[in-house]
Amino acid sequence: MSESSNKPPVSVTPGQWSFTRWQTIGQLEALEVHHPLFQATIFLQGAHLTHFSPRDQSNWLWLSELAKFQPGRAIRGGIPICWPWFGDPARNPPEIRKRVHEPTAHGFARTALWRLEDVRESAHEVEISLSLNANEDFAEQWDGHALVLATFSFSVRGCQVALTTTNLSRQPLAFSQALHTYLPTADISRTRVLGLGNSQYIDTLKDWEYCTQEGPVYFEGETDRIYESGEPLTVVTPLGKRKLTSVGSDSTVVWNPGPDKAARLSDFPGNGWQKMLCVETANAAGDYRVLNEGQSHTLGVLIGRI
């Protein structure tokens, strides 16, 4: 499937859906879910979830007011999928680094065009699955062959995102990844993350120095840390509380750009850093994964109520 195709790649037959509709937003195709109990928006580019909200609530995800919806351009906000490498390729383990042929951070999945595989609806839940066949079409960017399936499950209780990677090559496949979840807050200075106390973390702003977290994570300017933990987390903001429960992960990235870096980021409002934080379910740093031929691994996060 060519990334330049104008028609959405579909392997299911539309028409039987009660709550899900195609929508063109900017220059991109998206699926919008208008269920009596909740709403959601997923773009085929990047299998990118930008909106989820139970009925009569605001978006549980932060989406930049300056976000652009253009082919080949990553969307700022929501839950970008970072795959098959996370962050700077040069900071990845050698087994991953040797496969990467470009310096771009966070891999190519977040700007690739995914294929719609399935839409399942009920009175209480909607589940949508999209796939990416990372084959020779991506040879200029990466050396590997894998199938990635992104499954989104929505209900009044919350939303779940699961990313399953299957190695289709004959050689072992090493990769790192993250569900780069952006969350909203009314005030980053009155925001904290619970559940990472006593965890070791890499502080990427201190030349990747190892540190130990004491108590909750607070934000005092730019923050960029890779925690060696996959434990359930509670994010507390003036807007309320959210619980994040991960599967297939032993690393968590906590990020806020602060004022200086925010000014350099694309599609990012000048004061946007005060209204958001990222808590990312990951397989990053030493938590990268290796799959033998035919093996699969699922990384997932459930964002729920407290």
PDB file of C-alpha atoms in Angstrom:
ATOM      1  CA  MET A   1       0.000   0.000   0.000  1.00  0.00           C
ATOM      2  CA  SER A   2       1.491   3.288  -1.076  1.00  0.00           C
ATOM      3  CA  GLU A   3       1.584   5.998   1.572  1.00  0.00           C
ATOM      4  CA  SER A   4       0.501   8.524  -1.057  1.00  0.00           C
ATOM      5  CA  SER A   5      -2.807   6.773  -1.823  1.00  0.00           C
ATOM      6  CA  ASN A   6      -5.849   9.008  -1.408  1.00  0.00           C
ATOM      7  CA  LYS A   7      -8.205   6.179  -0.538  1.00  0.00           C
ATOM      8  CA  PRO A   8      -8.231   4.789   3.011  1.00  0.00           C
ATOM      9  CA  PRO A   9      -6.832   1.229   3.077  1.00  0.00           C
ATOM     10  CA  VAL A  10      -9.664  -0.959   4.351  1.00  0.00           C
ATOM     11  CA  SER A  11     -10.035  -4.700   4.800  1.00  0.00           C
ATOM     12  CA  VAL A  12     -13.522  -4.520   6.348  1.00  0.00           C
ATOM     13  CA  THR A  13     -16.770  -3.457   4.703  1.00  0.00           C
ATOM     14  CA  PRO A  14     -18.193  -0.152   5.966  1.00  0.00           C
ATOM     15  CA  GLY A  15     -21.936   0.225   6.210  1.00  0.00           C
ATOM     16  CA  GLN A  16     -22.647  -2.052   9.152  1.00  0.00           C
ATOM     17  CA  TRP A  17     -21.375   0.461  11.669  1.00  0.00           C
ATOM     18  CA  SER A  18     -23.815   2.213  13.969  1.00  0.00           C
ATOM     19  CA  PHE A  19     -21.464   4.605  15.752  1.00  0.00           C
ATOM     20  CA  THR A  20     -18.307   4.852  13.603  1.00  0.00           C
ATOM     21  CA  ARG A  21     -17.929   7.116  10.572  1.00  0.00           C
ATOM     22  CA  TRP A  22     -15.211   8.156   8.123  1.00  0.00           C
ATOM     23  CA  GLN A  23     -14.178  11.785   8.420  1.00  0.00           C
ATOM     24  CA  THR A  24     -11.629  13.901   6.573  1.00  0.00           C
ATOM     25  CA  ILE A  25      -9.816  16.218   8.995  1.00  0.00           C
ATOM     26  CA  GLY A  26      -7.401  18.589   7.338  1.00  0.00           C
ATOM     27  CA  GLN A  27      -5.769  16.414   4.678  1.00  0.00           C
ATOM     28  CA  LEU A  28      -6.028  13.156   6.628  1.00  0.00           C
ATOM     29  CA  GLU A  29      -8.593  10.368   6.866  1.00  0.00           C
ATOM     30  CA  ALA A  30      -9.907   9.558  10.320  1.00  0.00           C
ATOM     31  CA  LEU A  31     -12.470   7.370  12.037  1.00  0.00           C
ATOM     32  CA  GLU A  32     -14.812   9.213  14.372  1.00  0.00           C
ATOM     33  CA  VAL A  33     -16.788   7.312  16.984  1.00  0.00           C
ATOM     34  CA  HIS A  34     -20.003   8.909  18.220  1.00  0.00           C
ATOM     35  CA  HIS A  35     -21.340   6.431  20.740  1.00  0.00           C
ATOM     36  CA  PRO A  36     -24.106   7.343  23.206  1.00  0.00           C
ATOM     37  CA  LEU A  37     -21.602   6.746  26.031  1.00  0.00           C
ATOM     38  CA  PHE A  38     -18.359   8.188  24.583  1.00  0.00           C
ATOM     39  CA  GLN A  39     -16.594   9.746  21.596  1.00  0.00           C
ATOM     40  CA  ALA A  40     -13.218   9.044  19.976  1.00  0.00           C
ATOM     41  CA  THR A  41     -11.124  10.010  16.935  1.00  0.00           C
ATOM     42  CA  ILE A  42      -8.423   7.853  15.308  1.00  0.00           C
ATOM     43  CA  PHE A  43      -6.362   8.889  12.271  1.00  0.00           C
ATOM     44  CA  LEU A  44      -5.202   6.233   9.807  1.00  0.00           C
ATOM     45  CA  GLN A  45      -1.893   8.067   9.541  1.00  0.00           C
ATOM     46  CA  GLY A  46       0.064   6.783  12.501  1.00  0.00           C
ATOM     47  CA  ALA A  47      -2.920   4.852  13.945  1.00  0.00           C
ATOM     48  CA  HIS A  48      -3.077   8.023  15.992  1.00  0.00           C
ATOM     49  CA  LEU A  49      -5.721   8.458  18.693  1.00  0.00           C
ATOM     50  CA  THR A  50      -6.323  12.177  19.244  1.00  0.00           C
ATOM     51  CA  HIS A  51      -9.596  12.195  21.178  1.00  0.00           C
ATOM     52  CA  PHE A  52     -11.403  10.118  23.760  1.00  0.00           C
ATOM     53  CA  SER A  53     -14.103  11.397  26.064  1.00  0.00           C
ATOM     54  CA  PRO A  54     -16.965   9.779  27.939  1.00  0.00           C
ATOM     55  CA  ARG A  55     -20.302  11.503  27.434  1.00  0.00           C
ATOM     56  CA  ASP A  56     -20.443  15.102  28.693  1.00  0.00           C
ATOM     57  CA  GLN A  57     -16.693  15.187  29.436  1.00  0.00           C
ATOM     58  CA  SER A  58     -13.828  16.995  27.738  1.00  0.00           C
ATOM     59  CA  ASN A  59     -11.029  15.209  25.881  1.00  0.00           C
ATOM     60  CA  TRP A  60      -9.020  12.927  28.168  1.00  0.00           C
ATOM     61  CA  LEU A  61      -6.026  13.556  25.875  1.00  0.00           C
ATOM     62  CA  TRP A  62      -4.147  16.791  25.207  1.00  0.00           C
ATOM     63  CA  LEU A  63      -4.135  17.889  21.561  1.00  0.00           C
ATOM     64  CA  SER A  64      -2.236  20.992  20.484  1.00  0.00           C
ATOM     65  CA  GLU A  65      -4.425  23.803  19.200  1.00  0.00           C
ATOM     66  CA  LEU A  66      -1.742  24.232  16.509  1.00  0.00           C
ATOM     67  CA  ALA A  67      -1.710  20.560  15.431  1.00  0.00           C
ATOM     68  CA  LYS A  68      -1.490  20.082  11.657  1.00  0.00           C
ATOM     69  CA  PHE A  69      -3.237  17.222   9.881  1.00  0.00           C
ATOM     70  CA  GLN A  70      -1.017  16.724   6.844  1.00  0.00           C
ATOM     71  CA  PRO A  71       0.475  13.644   5.119  1.00  0.00           C
ATOM     72  CA  GLY A  72       3.904  12.807   6.493  1.00  0.00           C
ATOM     73  CA  ARG A  73       3.650  15.241   9.407  1.00  0.00           C
ATOM     74  CA  ALA A  74       3.399  13.876  12.962  1.00  0.00           C
ATOM     75  CA  ILE A  75       0.346  15.109  14.891  1.00  0.00           C
ATOM     76  CA  ARG A  76       1.216  17.032  18.059  1.00  0.00           C
ATOM     77  CA  GLY A  77      -0.789  15.499  20.907  1.00  0.00           C
ATOM     78  CA  GLY A  78      -3.061  12.527  21.509  1.00  0.00           C
ATOM     79  CA  ILE A  79      -1.190   9.192  21.584  1.00  0.00           C
ATOM     80  CA  PRO A  80       1.524   9.022  18.908  1.00  0.00           C
ATOM     81  CA  ILE A  81       2.898   5.513  18.325  1.00  0.00           C
ATOM     82  CA  CYS A  82       6.703   5.501  18.506  1.00  0.00           C
ATOM     83  CA  TRP A  83       7.942   2.387  16.655  1.00  0.00           C
ATOM     84  CA  PRO A  84      10.238   0.530  15.799  1.00  0.00           C
ATOM     85  CA  TRP A  85      12.560   2.718  17.797  1.00  0.00           C
ATOM     86  CA  PHE A  86      11.968   5.203  20.580  1.00  0.00           C
ATOM     87  CA  GLY A  87      13.714   8.557  20.845  1.00  0.00           C
ATOM     88  CA  ASP A  88      17.070   9.302  19.259  1.00  0.00           C
ATOM     89  CA  PRO A  89      18.291   6.230  17.314  1.00  0.00           C
ATOM     90  CA  ALA A  90      21.841   6.961  18.503  1.00  0.00           C
ATOM     91  CA  ARG A  91      20.708   6.503  22.123  1.00  0.00           C
ATOM     92  CA  ASN A  92      19.229   3.072  21.433  1.00  0.00           C
ATOM     93  CA  PRO A  93      21.047  -0.231  22.094  1.00  0.00           C
ATOM     94  CA  PRO A  94      23.381  -1.446  19.307  1.00  0.00           C
ATOM     95  CA  GLU A  95      20.954  -4.198  18.212  1.00  0.00           C
ATOM     96  CA  ILE A  96      18.378  -1.517  17.373  1.00  0.00           C
ATOM     97  CA  ARG A  97      20.775   1.146  16.162  1.00  0.00           C
ATOM     98  CA  LYS A  98      22.267  -1.086  13.457  1.00  0.00           C
ATOM     99  CA  ARG A  99      18.824  -1.442  11.821  1.00  0.00           C
ATOM    100  CA  VAL A 100      18.036   2.278  11.632  1.00  0.00           C
ATOM    101  CA  HIS A 101      19.030   4.170   8.481  1.00  0.00           C
ATOM    102  CA  GLU A 102      17.921   7.695   9.432  1.00  0.00           C
ATOM    103  CA  PRO A 103      18.428  10.058  12.385  1.00  0.00           C
ATOM    104  CA  THR A 104      14.733  10.847  12.904  1.00  0.00           C
ATOM    105  CA  ALA A 105      13.486  10.278  16.457  1.00  0.00           C
ATOM    106  CA  HIS A 106      10.649   7.880  17.337  1.00  0.00           C
ATOM    107  CA  GLY A 107      10.548   5.757  14.173  1.00  0.00           C
ATOM    108  CA  PHE A 108       8.317   5.855  11.112  1.00  0.00           C
ATOM    109  CA  ALA A 109       5.057   4.303  12.374  1.00  0.00           C
ATOM    110  CA  ARG A 110       3.610   7.620  13.539  1.00  0.00           C
ATOM    111  CA  THR A 111       3.625   9.076  10.008  1.00  0.00           C
ATOM    112  CA  ALA A 112       2.944   5.855   8.035  1.00  0.00           C
ATOM    113  CA  LEU A 113      -0.500   5.081   6.638  1.00  0.00           C
ATOM    114  CA  TRP A 114      -2.059   2.188   8.553  1.00  0.00           C
ATOM    115  CA  ARG A 115      -4.712  -0.219   7.281  1.00  0.00           C
ATOM    116  CA  LEU A 116      -8.126  -0.549   8.899  1.00  0.00           C
ATOM    117  CA  GLU A 117      -8.640  -4.178   9.896  1.00  0.00           C
ATOM    118  CA  ASP A 118     -11.779  -4.298  12.009  1.00  0.00           C
ATOM    119  CA  VAL A 119     -14.533  -2.280  13.693  1.00  0.00           C
ATOM    120  CA  ARG A 120     -16.598  -3.996  16.377  1.00  0.00           C
ATOM    121  CA  GLU A 121     -19.452  -2.221  18.094  1.00  0.00           C
ATOM    122  CA  SER A 122     -21.841  -3.010  20.934  1.00  0.00           C
ATOM    123  CA  ALA A 123     -24.146  -1.112  23.243  1.00  0.00           C
ATOM    124  CA  HIS A 124     -21.284  -0.647  25.685  1.00  0.00           C
ATOM    125  CA  GLU A 125     -18.003  -0.734  23.717  1.00  0.00           C
ATOM    126  CA  VAL A 126     -16.332  -0.015  20.389  1.00  0.00           C
ATOM    127  CA  GLU A 127     -13.114  -1.754  19.311  1.00  0.00           C
ATOM    128  CA  ILE A 128     -11.096  -0.639  16.272  1.00  0.00           C
ATOM    129  CA  SER A 129      -7.999  -2.390  14.908  1.00  0.00           C
ATOM    130  CA  LEU A 130      -5.439  -1.061  12.425  1.00  0.00           C
ATOM    131  CA  SER A 131      -2.317  -2.714  11.041  1.00  0.00           C
ATOM    132  CA  LEU A 132       1.021  -1.739   9.547  1.00  0.00           C
ATOM    133  CA  ASN A 133       3.072  -4.175   7.480  1.00  0.00           C
ATOM    134  CA  ALA A 134       6.593  -2.860   7.970  1.00  0.00           C
ATOM    135  CA  ASN A 135       8.170  -4.542   4.956  1.00  0.00           C
ATOM    136  CA  GLU A 136      10.586  -3.608   2.161  1.00  0.00           C
ATOM    137  CA  ASP A 137       8.608  -0.387   1.566  1.00  0.00           C
ATOM    138  CA  PHE A 138      10.452   0.998   4.599  1.00  0.00           C
ATOM    139  CA  ALA A 139      13.891  -0.319   3.622  1.00  0.00           C
ATOM    140  CA  GLU A 140      15.345   3.195   3.315  1.00  0.00           C
ATOM    141  CA  GLN A 141      14.477   3.876   6.943  1.00  0.00           C
ATOM    142  CA  TRP A 142      14.876   0.522   8.661  1.00  0.00           C
ATOM    143  CA  ASP A 143      16.132  -3.023   8.185  1.00  0.00           C
ATOM    144  CA  GLY A 144      13.435  -5.466   9.287  1.00  0.00           C
ATOM    145  CA  HIS A 145      10.061  -7.028   8.552  1.00  0.00           C
ATOM    146  CA  ALA A 146       7.287  -7.008  11.113  1.00  0.00           C
ATOM    147  CA  LEU A 147       3.526  -6.730  11.364  1.00  0.00           C
ATOM    148  CA  VAL A 148       2.139  -4.264  13.904  1.00  0.00           C
ATOM    149  CA  LEU A 149      -1.478  -4.360  15.060  1.00  0.00           C
ATOM    150  CA  ALA A 150      -2.921  -1.422  17.009  1.00  0.00           C
ATOM    151  CA  THR A 151      -6.176  -2.181  18.827  1.00  0.00           C
ATOM    152  CA  PHE A 152      -8.252   0.559  20.459  1.00  0.00           C
ATOM    153  CA  SER A 153     -11.006  -0.323  22.917  1.00  0.00           C
ATOM    154  CA  PHE A 154     -13.401   2.380  24.109  1.00  0.00           C
ATOM    155  CA  SER A 155     -16.038   2.223  26.833  1.00  0.00           C
ATOM    156  CA  VAL A 156     -17.513   4.458  29.490  1.00  0.00           C
ATOM    157  CA  ARG A 157     -14.800   3.149  31.855  1.00  0.00           C
ATOM    158  CA  GLY A 158     -11.939   4.439  29.721  1.00  0.00           C
ATOM    159  CA  CYS A 159      -9.820   3.655  26.677  1.00  0.00           C
ATOM    160  CA  GLN A 160      -7.262   0.951  26.066  1.00  0.00           C
ATOM    161  CA  VAL A 161      -4.544   0.914  23.408  1.00  0.00           C
ATOM    162  CA  ALA A 162      -2.663  -2.307  22.614  1.00  0.00           C
ATOM    163  CA  LEU A 163       0.242  -2.511  20.176  1.00  0.00           C
ATOM    164  CA  THR A 164       1.205  -6.028  19.073  1.00  0.00           C
ATOM    165  CA  THR A 165       4.421  -6.571  17.103  1.00  0.00           C
ATOM    166  CA  THR A 166       5.055  -9.854  15.257  1.00  0.00           C
ATOM    167  CA  ASN A 167       8.469 -10.582  13.748  1.00  0.00           C
ATOM    168  CA  LEU A 168       7.974 -11.751  10.152  1.00  0.00           C
ATOM    169  CA  SER A 169      11.680 -12.028   9.344  1.00  0.00           C
ATOM    170  CA  ARG A 170      13.926 -15.025   9.876  1.00  0.00           C
ATOM    171  CA  GLN A 171      16.380 -13.089  12.022  1.00  0.00           C
ATOM    172  CA  PRO A 172      15.828 -11.926  15.613  1.00  0.00           C
ATOM    173  CA  LEU A 173      14.230  -8.483  15.699  1.00  0.00           C
ATOM    174  CA  ALA A 174      15.253  -5.914  18.333  1.00  0.00           C
ATOM    175  CA  PHE A 175      13.054  -2.849  18.766  1.00  0.00           C
ATOM    176  CA  SER A 176      12.058  -0.146  21.224  1.00  0.00           C
ATOM    177  CA  GLN A 177       8.703   1.625  21.317  1.00  0.00           C
ATOM    178  CA  ALA A 178       6.283   3.807  23.249  1.00  0.00           C
ATOM    179  CA  LEU A 179       2.667   4.885  23.421  1.00  0.00           C
ATOM    180  CA  HIS A 180       3.498   8.584  23.756  1.00  0.00           C
ATOM    181  CA  THR A 181       0.405   9.607  25.742  1.00  0.00           C
ATOM    182  CA  TYR A 182      -0.249  13.356  26.077  1.00  0.00           C
ATOM    183  CA  LEU A 183      -2.492  14.241  29.035  1.00  0.00           C
ATOM    184  CA  PRO A 184      -4.117  17.594  29.806  1.00  0.00           C
ATOM    185  CA  THR A 185      -3.730  19.633  32.975  1.00  0.00           C
ATOM    186  CA  ALA A 186      -4.928  23.068  34.050  1.00  0.00           C
ATOM    187  CA  ASP A 187      -1.536  23.826  35.636  1.00  0.00           C
ATOM    188  CA  ILE A 188       1.641  21.749  35.319  1.00  0.00           C
ATOM    189  CA  SER A 189       2.974  23.225  38.582  1.00  0.00           C
ATOM    190  CA  ARG A 190       0.018  21.651  40.416  1.00  0.00           C
ATOM    191  CA  THR A 191       0.364  18.275  38.702  1.00  0.00           C
ATOM    192  CA  ARG A 192       2.004  15.109  39.988  1.00  0.00           C
ATOM    193  CA  VAL A 193       2.477  11.468  39.022  1.00  0.00           C
ATOM    194  CA  LEU A 194       2.093   8.802  41.713  1.00  0.00           C
ATOM    195  CA  GLY A 195       3.460   5.267  41.576  1.00  0.00           C
ATOM    196  CA  LEU A 196       7.095   5.831  40.599  1.00  0.00           C
ATOM    197  CA  GLY A 197       8.512   6.370  44.106  1.00  0.00           C
ATOM    198  CA  ASN A 198      11.807   4.531  44.731  1.00  0.00           C
ATOM    199  CA  SER A 199      12.143   3.735  41.011  1.00  0.00           C
ATOM    200  CA  GLN A 200      15.429   4.166  39.197  1.00  0.00           C
ATOM    201  CA  TYR A 201      15.327   6.514  36.234  1.00  0.00           C
ATOM    202  CA  ILE A 202      17.560   7.912  33.525  1.00  0.00           C
ATOM    203  CA  ASP A 203      17.570  11.705  33.464  1.00  0.00           C
ATOM    204  CA  THR A 204      18.230  12.493  29.812  1.00  0.00           C
ATOM    205  CA  LEU A 205      18.736  16.182  30.692  1.00  0.00           C
ATOM    206  CA  LYS A 206      21.688  15.280  32.924  1.00  0.00           C
ATOM    207  CA  ASP A 207      23.675  13.347  30.322  1.00  0.00           C
ATOM    208  CA  TRP A 208      21.638  10.201  30.934  1.00  0.00           C
ATOM    209  CA  GLU A 209      22.575  10.025  34.600  1.00  0.00           C
ATOM    210  CA  TYR A 210      20.887   7.366  36.756  1.00  0.00           C
ATOM    211  CA  CYS A 211      18.807   8.733  39.637  1.00  0.00           C
ATOM    212  CA  THR A 212      16.284   7.464  42.201  1.00  0.00           C
ATOM    213  CA  GLN A 213      12.799   8.922  42.440  1.00  0.00           C
ATOM    214  CA  GLU A 214      11.741  10.020  45.916  1.00  0.00           C
ATOM    215  CA  GLY A 215       7.990  10.361  46.324  1.00  0.00           C
ATOM    216  CA  PRO A 216       5.676  11.708  43.598  1.00  0.00           C
ATOM    217  CA  VAL A 217       6.980  13.170  40.340  1.00  0.00           C
ATOM    218  CA  TYR A 218       6.537  16.948  40.255  1.00  0.00           C
ATOM    219  CA  PHE A 219       7.306  19.277  37.350  1.00  0.00           C
ATOM    220  CA  GLU A 220       9.668  22.208  37.749  1.00  0.00           C
ATOM    221  CA  GLY A 221      10.601  23.131  34.197  1.00  0.00           C
ATOM    222  CA  GLU A 222      11.721  20.743  31.462  1.00  0.00           C
ATOM    223  CA  THR A 223      11.438  17.067  32.435  1.00  0.00           C
ATOM    224  CA  ASP A 224      12.600  14.066  30.377  1.00  0.00           C
ATOM    225  CA  ARG A 225      13.051  10.817  32.277  1.00  0.00           C
ATOM    226  CA  ILE A 226      12.973   7.093  31.512  1.00  0.00           C
ATOM    227  CA  TYR A 227      11.815   5.203  34.612  1.00  0.00           C
ATOM    228  CA  GLU A 228      12.603   1.535  35.132  1.00  0.00           C
ATOM    229  CA  SER A 229       9.037   0.723  36.099  1.00  0.00           C
ATOM    230  CA  GLY A 230       5.845  -0.534  34.501  1.00  0.00           C
ATOM    231  CA  GLU A 231       3.720  -0.256  37.641  1.00  0.00           C
ATOM    232  CA  PRO A 232       0.214   1.295  37.607  1.00  0.00           C
ATOM    233  CA  LEU A 233       0.301   5.081  37.862  1.00  0.00           C
ATOM    234  CA  THR A 234      -2.041   7.806  39.008  1.00  0.00           C
ATOM    235  CA  VAL A 235      -1.827  11.208  37.349  1.00  0.00           C
ATOM    236  CA  VAL A 236      -3.221  13.959  39.587  1.00  0.00           C
ATOM    237  CA  THR A 237      -4.052  17.351  38.049  1.00  0.00           C
ATOM    238  CA  PRO A 238      -6.408  20.213  38.951  1.00  0.00           C
ATOM    239  CA  LEU A 239      -8.767  18.661  36.377  1.00  0.00           C
ATOM    240  CA  GLY A 240      -8.984  15.363  38.270  1.00  0.00           C
ATOM    241  CA  LYS A 241      -7.263  11.989  38.411  1.00  0.00           C
ATOM    242  CA  ARG A 242      -6.506   9.311  35.819  1.00  0.00           C
ATOM    243  CA  LYS A 243      -5.148   5.810  36.359  1.00  0.00           C
ATOM    244  CA  LEU A 244      -2.731   4.388  33.795  1.00  0.00           C
ATOM    245  CA  THR A 245      -2.260   0.620  33.814  1.00  0.00           C
ATOM    246  CA  SER A 246       0.303  -0.849  31.440  1.00  0.00           C
ATOM    247  CA  VAL A 247       0.986  -4.324  30.049  1.00  0.00           C
ATOM    248  CA  GLY A 248       4.144  -5.602  28.393  1.00  0.00           C
ATOM    249  CA  SER A 249       6.148  -2.679  29.765  1.00  0.00           C
ATOM    250  CA  ASP A 250       8.911  -2.280  32.338  1.00  0.00           C
ATOM    251  CA  SER A 251       9.700   1.341  31.464  1.00  0.00           C
ATOM    252  CA  THR A 252       7.784   4.600  31.689  1.00  0.00           C
ATOM    253  CA  VAL A 253       8.752   7.931  30.139  1.00  0.00           C
ATOM    254  CA  VAL A 254       7.683  11.174  31.846  1.00  0.00           C
ATOM    255  CA  TRP A 255       8.083  14.302  29.721  1.00  0.00           C
ATOM    256  CA  ASN A 256       7.288  17.987  29.722  1.00  0.00           C
ATOM    257  CA  PRO A 257       9.237  20.342  27.416  1.00  0.00           C
ATOM    258  CA  GLY A 258       9.265  23.357  29.705  1.00  0.00           C
ATOM    259  CA  PRO A 259       9.201  26.900  28.271  1.00  0.00           C
ATOM    260  CA  ASP A 260      12.494  26.944  26.355  1.00  0.00           C
ATOM    261  CA  LYS A 261      12.122  23.661  24.467  1.00  0.00           C
ATOM    262  CA  ALA A 262       8.413  24.317  23.886  1.00  0.00           C
ATOM    263  CA  ALA A 263       9.390  27.454  21.964  1.00  0.00           C
ATOM    264  CA  ARG A 264      11.469  25.287  19.597  1.00  0.00           C
ATOM    265  CA  LEU A 265       8.907  22.534  19.020  1.00  0.00           C
ATOM    266  CA  SER A 266       6.745  22.401  15.923  1.00  0.00           C
ATOM    267  CA  ASP A 267       2.976  22.880  16.235  1.00  0.00           C
ATOM    268  CA  PHE A 268       3.292  23.680  19.936  1.00  0.00           C
ATOM    269  CA  PRO A 269       1.708  26.749  21.589  1.00  0.00           C
ATOM    270  CA  GLY A 270       4.078  28.984  23.512  1.00  0.00           C
ATOM    271  CA  ASN A 271       2.346  28.341  26.830  1.00  0.00           C
ATOM    272  CA  GLY A 272       1.252  24.802  25.929  1.00  0.00           C
ATOM    273  CA  TRP A 273       3.832  23.235  28.249  1.00  0.00           C
ATOM    274  CA  GLN A 274       1.845  24.574  31.223  1.00  0.00           C
ATOM    275  CA  LYS A 275      -1.259  22.651  30.107  1.00  0.00           C
ATOM    276  CA  MET A 276       0.105  19.162  29.329  1.00  0.00           C
ATOM    277  CA  LEU A 277       2.367  16.317  30.352  1.00  0.00           C
ATOM    278  CA  CYS A 278       3.356  13.035  28.747  1.00  0.00           C
ATOM    279  CA  VAL A 279       3.295   9.726  30.616  1.00  0.00           C
ATOM    280  CA  GLU A 280       4.441   7.128  28.119  1.00  0.00           C
ATOM    281  CA  THR A 281       4.026   3.374  28.326  1.00  0.00           C
ATOM    282  CA  ALA A 282       7.264   2.126  26.818  1.00  0.00           C
ATOM    283  CA  ASN A 283       9.859  -0.478  26.015  1.00  0.00           C
ATOM    284  CA  ALA A 284      12.738   1.986  26.178  1.00  0.00           C
ATOM    285  CA  ALA A 285      16.435   2.028  27.161  1.00  0.00           C
ATOM    286  CA  GLY A 286      17.278  -1.342  28.757  1.00  0.00           C
ATOM    287  CA  ASP A 287      13.640  -2.456  28.424  1.00  0.00           C
ATOM    288  CA  TYR A 288      13.894  -2.918  24.639  1.00  0.00           C
ATOM    289  CA  ARG A 289      12.527  -6.196  23.290  1.00  0.00           C
ATOM    290  CA  VAL A 290      13.868  -8.941  20.995  1.00  0.00           C
ATOM    291  CA  LEU A 291      11.579 -11.290  19.037  1.00  0.00           C
ATOM    292  CA  ASN A 292      12.602 -14.455  17.252  1.00  0.00           C
ATOM    293  CA  GLU A 293      10.951 -15.440  13.967  1.00  0.00           C
ATOM    294  CA  GLY A 294       7.173 -15.583  14.392  1.00  0.00           C
ATOM    295  CA  GLN A 295       7.168 -14.328  17.970  1.00  0.00           C
ATOM    296  CA  SER A 296       4.891 -11.487  19.127  1.00  0.00           C
ATOM    297  CA  HIS A 297       4.920  -8.924  21.911  1.00  0.00           C
ATOM    298  CA  THR A 298       2.066  -6.668  23.086  1.00  0.00           C
ATOM    299  CA  LEU A 299       2.571  -3.279  24.687  1.00  0.00           C
ATOM    300  CA  GLY A 300      -0.556  -1.692  26.070  1.00  0.00           C
ATOM    301  CA  VAL A 301      -2.060   0.940  28.331  1.00  0.00           C
ATOM    302  CA  LEU A 302      -5.481   1.356  29.900  1.00  0.00           C
ATOM    303  CA  ILE A 303      -6.422   4.937  30.765  1.00  0.00           C
ATOM    304  CA  GLY A 304      -9.234   4.799  33.271  1.00  0.00           C
ATOM    305  CA  ARG A 305     -11.173   6.557  35.970  1.00  0.00           C
ATOM    306  CA  ILE A 306     -10.143   6.558  39.634  1.00  0.00           C
TER     307      ILE A 306
END
